Every structure is written in C-alpha cells, then in structure tokens.
Amino acid sequence: MGTSRMFRIFVVLGSAFMVLLIIIYWDDVGASHLYLHTPVSPGPRIPHPPPPKTRPQTSRAPSFLNDIDAFVNQFLEPGTGEPTDPAPVDTGNQSEKAEERYVPRREWKIHLTPVAAELRERQEHRRKLLQEMCANDSIVFPGKNRSFDDIPNKELDHLIVDDRHGIIYCYVPKVACSNWKRIMIILSESLLRDGVPQRDPLAIPRDLVHNSSMHFTFNKFWKRYGKFARHLMKVKLKKYTKFLFVRDPFVRLISAYRNKFELRNEDFYRRFAQVMLRRYANQPTPPATVDEAFSVGLHPSFSHFIQYLLDPQTEKEMPFNEHWRQVYRLCHPCQIQYDFVGHLESAEEDAEHLLRQLRVDNVVEFPTSHRNLTASSWEADWFNAVPLEARRELYKLYEPDFRLFGYERPDSLLNE
Ligand SMILES: *[C@@H]1O[C@H](CO)[C@@H](O)[C@H](O)[C@H]1NC(C)=O
Ligand SMILES: *[C@@H]1O[C@H](CO)[C@@H](O)[C@H](O)[C@H]1NC(C)=O
Ligand SMILES: *[C@@H]1O[C@H](CO)[C@@H](O)[C@H](O)[C@H]1NC(C)=O
Ligand SMILES: *[C@@H]1O[C@H](CO)[C@@H](O)[C@H](O)[C@H]1NC(C)=O
Ligand SMILES: *[C@@H]1O[C@H](CO)[C@@H](O)[C@H](O)[C@H]1NC(C)=O
C-alpha cells in the first residue's frame, strides 16, 4: 500500500517536471522567433503553457491535467508571479483612485486544462466560414480580390501589433474596442506610470485609450522599418496570433448612432450631424454648436443617419468614418487569416477563451462592461421609421459583413 502510493506520487511529480521542462523549452523557442525588435522586459516571467493545438497532453484525462494545474500553480503563489505582485505605488491624485480599483486577483492561475470543446468548435466554425466566403466568387465586394501588398498603407491603420506577446488585433469601433485597446496597452506595456507598466485596464484614461500614439499599428511600420515594412508585416502576420471582434452589422449602426448623435459630441456634430440636418432635415443653416442644437431639441434622426450612409455623395467626399465603416474594409479578412473571431454577442465567453489562447489570462482580465449596451432586440423599433427600400439598400451595403461573419440576414426587417 505505502510503496504503491509513493510510486504514484513519484510518477505524477516526474510527469509534472517533464511537462514543466517542455513548457519552458517551448517558451524559449517561441521567444527567439517572436521578439523581432522590442526590448524584452526585465523582471520575472512566468513560463507560458504552450497553445492547446500543439500540446501533446490534450488527449490525457482532464483529472491528470487538473493535477498539473494545481502543481504548477503552487509555484505561483503570492509574490512569485506577475499577477500577484503589488500594484505600483503612485502619489498622483487620479491614480490613487485607480489604485483603489486595482485588485490583484490572487486566484489568477495559469490554465493548462483545455478550453471547452464547444468554444474551440465555435472558433473553428467561424474561421471556416471566413475561408469559404472569401473563396466563394458569388460573394463580391470592393477590394476582395486584391493581394495584401495591394492594400494601401493608410488602410492598415486598424491593425495593432504587440510584439511582446506576438499578437495582432484589428479594432472595430463600436465592438468593445475600447476594452481591447486597453488590453493591448497593458500587454505591450506602452503606458508607464512612475516607470512601471500600467496593469489595470480600467485605470487608463479614455482619451489615452484612443490616442493613436499609444498603439503601434501597421501603418506606422513604414516610418520605423522603411523598405522592410511590408516584409515585416507579412512575417508578423504569419507568426502572430491575429484576432478581431465583430457584432451584428445593423446593431453596430444603431450603437454608432446612439453614441455619436444622441449624446452631445461636438466633433461629430460639426463633421456629420450638420451635414445630415442640411441635406435631409430641411435645415439650411443648422445651429453652430451641438449645445445650441440640443437646446432646441435638434439632432439628426436615425433615418437621416441611414439616408446619409446610402447617399452616394457621402463616399465621394471621404471614406466612411470608422464607426460605421464596414468590417471588411477595416480588417481585410480575406487577406489576413484571423486566428480568432470574437462576437460581441458572446463577448465574455469569447474574451476568456481568447485570453487563454493568447496565453495572457494570467496578466489581464477582460473588463466587464456595465454600460447600457445596444441590444439586438431593439432592432425592429429602431428601423421602424426607416423606409423598406432604404433598409434593403442598407443591407446590400453591409451584406459582406453579414455573410463573412455569420450574421443572418434580418428577414423580418427586409421582407414584406
Ligand atoms: C484630488 O483631486 C480633486 C479634484 O480633481 C481635489 O478636489 C482633491 O482635493 C484632490 N485630492 C488630493 C489629495 O490631492
Ligand atoms: C457561394 O455562395 C452562394 C450564394 O450565397 C451559394 O449559393 C453557394 O452555395 C456558395 N458556394 C459554395 C461553394 O459555398
Ligand atoms: C474576383 O475574382 C473572381 C474570379 O477569380 C471574379 O469572378 C470576380 O469578378 C472578381 N471580383 C472582383 C470584384 O474583381
Ligand atoms: C496623444 O498623446 C501624445 C503623447 O502622449 C500627445 O502629445 C498628443 O497630444 C495626444 N493626442 C491627443 C489627440 O490627445
Ligand atoms: C438604455 O438606453 C435606452 C435607449 O437609449 C433607454 O430607453 C433605456 O432607458 C436605457 N436604460 C438604462 C438602464 O439606462
């Protein structure tokens, strides 16, 4: 009895050490390929588990893996790993408040157990759908056939690169992009506070989150790498994990309208609302400022907004603003093979899966949103005032996004 128990413990420990060795070895190999230019951060690094695809243990029993989880995590108890380090001290007033919010999650663990099969299949399905839609010649949209080299530099401004972890994120405004941008800032350690990288996503001020100087995007490669820019982009696209988040295209438009035209926004009022009021609302001289307009209860209706999108004049003046530009134009899903396609409709599950796949679930957590999200169920109400013909035109404009990302044609809005 005693010896057999000893033997079992011995076998488990031995196997666990083997796994640890494999993990560390893999991490080194990964690092030497991945870090093309970024200075490597000092301080302790937690060995990352290898991605589930390549892990040889995935076929073993889950209980065995749970043992290993427990074993590995023994070494990550308070004080030994990044997630449990005390938050950096700061004497600033604003950051004191941030300090209060920053609660190091002591239960943060490295997961070695596989992600739920359902979630992996979901991703498999979304990736396959993208491939099929890109290969299907009956689905046509501008720019679909061009090669990556033919995409102008300025159209690559939504691809954020994190060399530290080998991640590329294509941000789509109105699809939780603030939160993912926050995470990219944390991961790339591009925001320092008293010389220490910021680690609480929610402590990053809003204006900084959207300040392009915080993000290293593809369109900046030219400046940094000169004639090697395209080549390096392609190397990184090949080696890094690429992800994006999408949502129902019509609901995204409702969200954009609510955010930019129902709330006071001076910039959007001047650039877009005034144009809509002039062209479609019989207001030849709309109020000069958003405050004046709101004080007399004047703002473009959702119908005016849709009319603006459908007006050929709009695209002639300049490309759609990023808040309503189609995802296929922002993220080039037929030129870039995304490894992960998140849906806002399942944001929390997808976020957790993604952070695990990226092997950073021990570094950041996706901030849960408590804001008044635009719900899909409101769609019928919002489109009530939009004429049927306009809805159909609008569908044509956004059809590639519906098809590429598996959103059903909203028949109830388009038939009759
Ligand atoms: C922090 O800032 C607020 C206003 O932003 C101010 O009223 C308060 O006195 C400041 N507190 C400290 C400790 O500086
Ligand atoms: C391509 O798309 C068309 C129209 O949506 C569809 O009928 C057809 O089955 C698709 N072809 C393939 C090979 O998937
Ligand atoms: C893209 O290529 C396919 C065949 O390769 C062709 O049928 C289709 O018309 C092309 N589409 C565009 C927009 O050029
Ligand atoms: C963005 O940040 C940079 C430096 O941090 C600053 O100089 C610039 O003014 C900021 N831009 C905006 C639009 O806030
Ligand atoms: C959320 O927004 C909708 C529409 O803008 C509004 O009717 C509703 O009262 C809001 N809910 C909350 C909890 O603020």
GROMACS .gro file of N, CA, C and O in nm, residues 6 11 14 18 22 31 34 63 68 73 77 104 162 176 190 269 277-278 283 289 295 322 324 364 371 395 406:
model
  108
    6MET      N    1   0.353   0.584  -0.278
    6MET     CA    2   0.476   0.659  -0.304
    6MET      C    3   0.506   0.660  -0.454
    6MET      O    4   0.543   0.760  -0.512
   11VAL      N    5   0.543   0.915  -0.981
   11VAL     CA    6   0.510   0.922  -1.124
   11VAL      C    7   0.447   1.056  -1.158
   11VAL      O    8   0.484   1.123  -1.254
   14GLY      N    9   0.712   1.328  -1.140
   14GLY     CA   10   0.804   1.314  -1.253
   14GLY      C   11   0.741   1.366  -1.380
   14GLY      O   12   0.802   1.444  -1.452
   18MET      N   13   0.846   1.689  -1.627
   18MET     CA   14   0.864   1.677  -1.772
   18MET      C   15   0.784   1.785  -1.843
   18MET      O   16   0.834   1.854  -1.931
   22ILE      N   17   0.907   2.090  -2.080
   22ILE     CA   18   0.856   2.113  -2.216
   22ILE      C   19   0.806   2.256  -2.230
   22ILE      O   20   0.837   2.326  -2.325
   31ALA      N   21   1.003   3.256  -2.795
   31ALA     CA   22   1.057   3.389  -2.774
   31ALA      C   23   1.159   3.424  -2.881
   31ALA      O   24   1.158   3.532  -2.936
   34LEU      N   25   0.972   3.519  -3.184
   34LEU     CA   26   0.869   3.622  -3.182
   34LEU      C   27   0.923   3.763  -3.164
   34LEU      O   28   0.877   3.854  -3.227
   63SER      N   29  -0.852   1.495  -1.535
   63SER     CA   30  -0.814   1.496  -1.395
   63SER      C   31  -0.662   1.501  -1.381
   63SER      O   32  -0.609   1.567  -1.293
   68ILE      N   33  -0.185   1.876  -1.269
   68ILE     CA   34  -0.072   1.956  -1.314
   68ILE      C   35  -0.100   2.103  -1.292
   68ILE      O   36  -0.014   2.178  -1.248
   73ASN      N   37   0.060   2.575  -1.024
   73ASN     CA   38   0.017   2.695  -0.955
   73ASN      C   39   0.073   2.708  -0.814
   73ASN      O   40   0.076   2.816  -0.759
   77GLU      N   41   0.223   3.113  -0.616
   77GLU     CA   42   0.154   3.174  -0.502
   77GLU      C   43   0.206   3.315  -0.481
   77GLU      O   44   0.306   3.354  -0.537
  104PRO      N   45  -0.545   4.306  -0.723
  104PRO     CA   46  -0.474   4.192  -0.782
  104PRO      C   47  -0.553   4.065  -0.756
  104PRO      O   48  -0.595   4.040  -0.644
  162ASP      N   49   0.128   4.382  -3.100
  162ASP     CA   50   0.201   4.367  -2.974
  162ASP      C   51   0.311   4.265  -2.996
  162ASP      O   52   0.285   4.145  -2.999
  176ALA      N   53  -1.671   4.679  -2.856
  176ALA     CA   54  -1.586   4.665  -2.737
  176ALA      C   55  -1.442   4.704  -2.765
  176ALA      O   56  -1.349   4.653  -2.702
  190SER      N   57   0.297   4.977  -2.307
  190SER     CA   58   0.329   5.106  -2.369
  190SER      C   59   0.291   5.223  -2.280
  190SER      O   60   0.321   5.337  -2.311
  269TYR      N   61  -2.089   6.633  -3.430
  269TYR     CA   62  -2.194   6.727  -3.469
  269TYR      C   63  -2.147   6.810  -3.588
  269TYR      O   64  -2.215   6.823  -3.688
  277LEU      N   65  -2.841   6.732  -4.119
  277LEU     CA   66  -2.950   6.826  -4.097
  277LEU      C   67  -2.973   6.911  -4.222
  277LEU      O   68  -3.086   6.933  -4.265
  278ARG      N   69  -2.863   6.955  -4.281
  278ARG     CA   70  -2.873   7.040  -4.401
  278ARG      C   71  -2.935   6.962  -4.516
  278ARG      O   72  -3.027   7.008  -4.581
  283GLN      N   73  -3.287   7.188  -4.290
  283GLN     CA   74  -3.224   7.286  -4.201
  283GLN      C   75  -3.106   7.349  -4.274
  283GLN      O   76  -2.992   7.311  -4.252
  289THR      N   77  -2.327   7.503  -3.285
  289THR     CA   78  -2.264   7.409  -3.191
  289THR      C   79  -2.366   7.304  -3.148
  289THR      O   80  -2.487   7.323  -3.162
  295SER      N   81  -3.022   7.230  -2.736
  295SER     CA   82  -3.110   7.316  -2.656
  295SER      C   83  -3.240   7.343  -2.730
  295SER      O   84  -3.342   7.372  -2.668
  322GLU      N   85  -1.478   5.552  -3.942
  322GLU     CA   86  -1.451   5.418  -3.889
  322GLU      C   87  -1.564   5.362  -3.803
  322GLU      O   88  -1.578   5.241  -3.790
  324TRP      N   89  -1.873   5.360  -3.867
  324TRP     CA   90  -1.972   5.287  -3.948
  324TRP      C   91  -1.909   5.224  -4.072
  324TRP      O   92  -1.979   5.167  -4.154
  364VAL      N   93  -0.389   3.978  -1.778
  364VAL     CA   94  -0.503   4.071  -1.785
  364VAL      C   95  -0.634   3.997  -1.779
  364VAL      O   96  -0.643   3.878  -1.808
  371ARG      N   97  -2.218   4.925  -1.906
  371ARG     CA   98  -2.287   5.033  -1.977
  371ARG      C   99  -2.413   4.982  -2.045
  371ARG      O  100  -2.435   4.863  -2.059
  395TYR      N  101  -2.891   4.694  -4.636
  395TYR     CA  102  -2.844   4.555  -4.624
  395TYR      C  103  -2.739   4.525  -4.730
  395TYR      O  104  -2.636   4.463  -4.701
  406GLY      N  105  -2.110   3.543  -4.040
  406GLY     CA  106  -2.215   3.451  -3.997
  406GLY      C  107  -2.335   3.515  -3.930
  406GLY      O  108  -2.397   3.454  -3.844
   0.00000   0.00000   0.00000
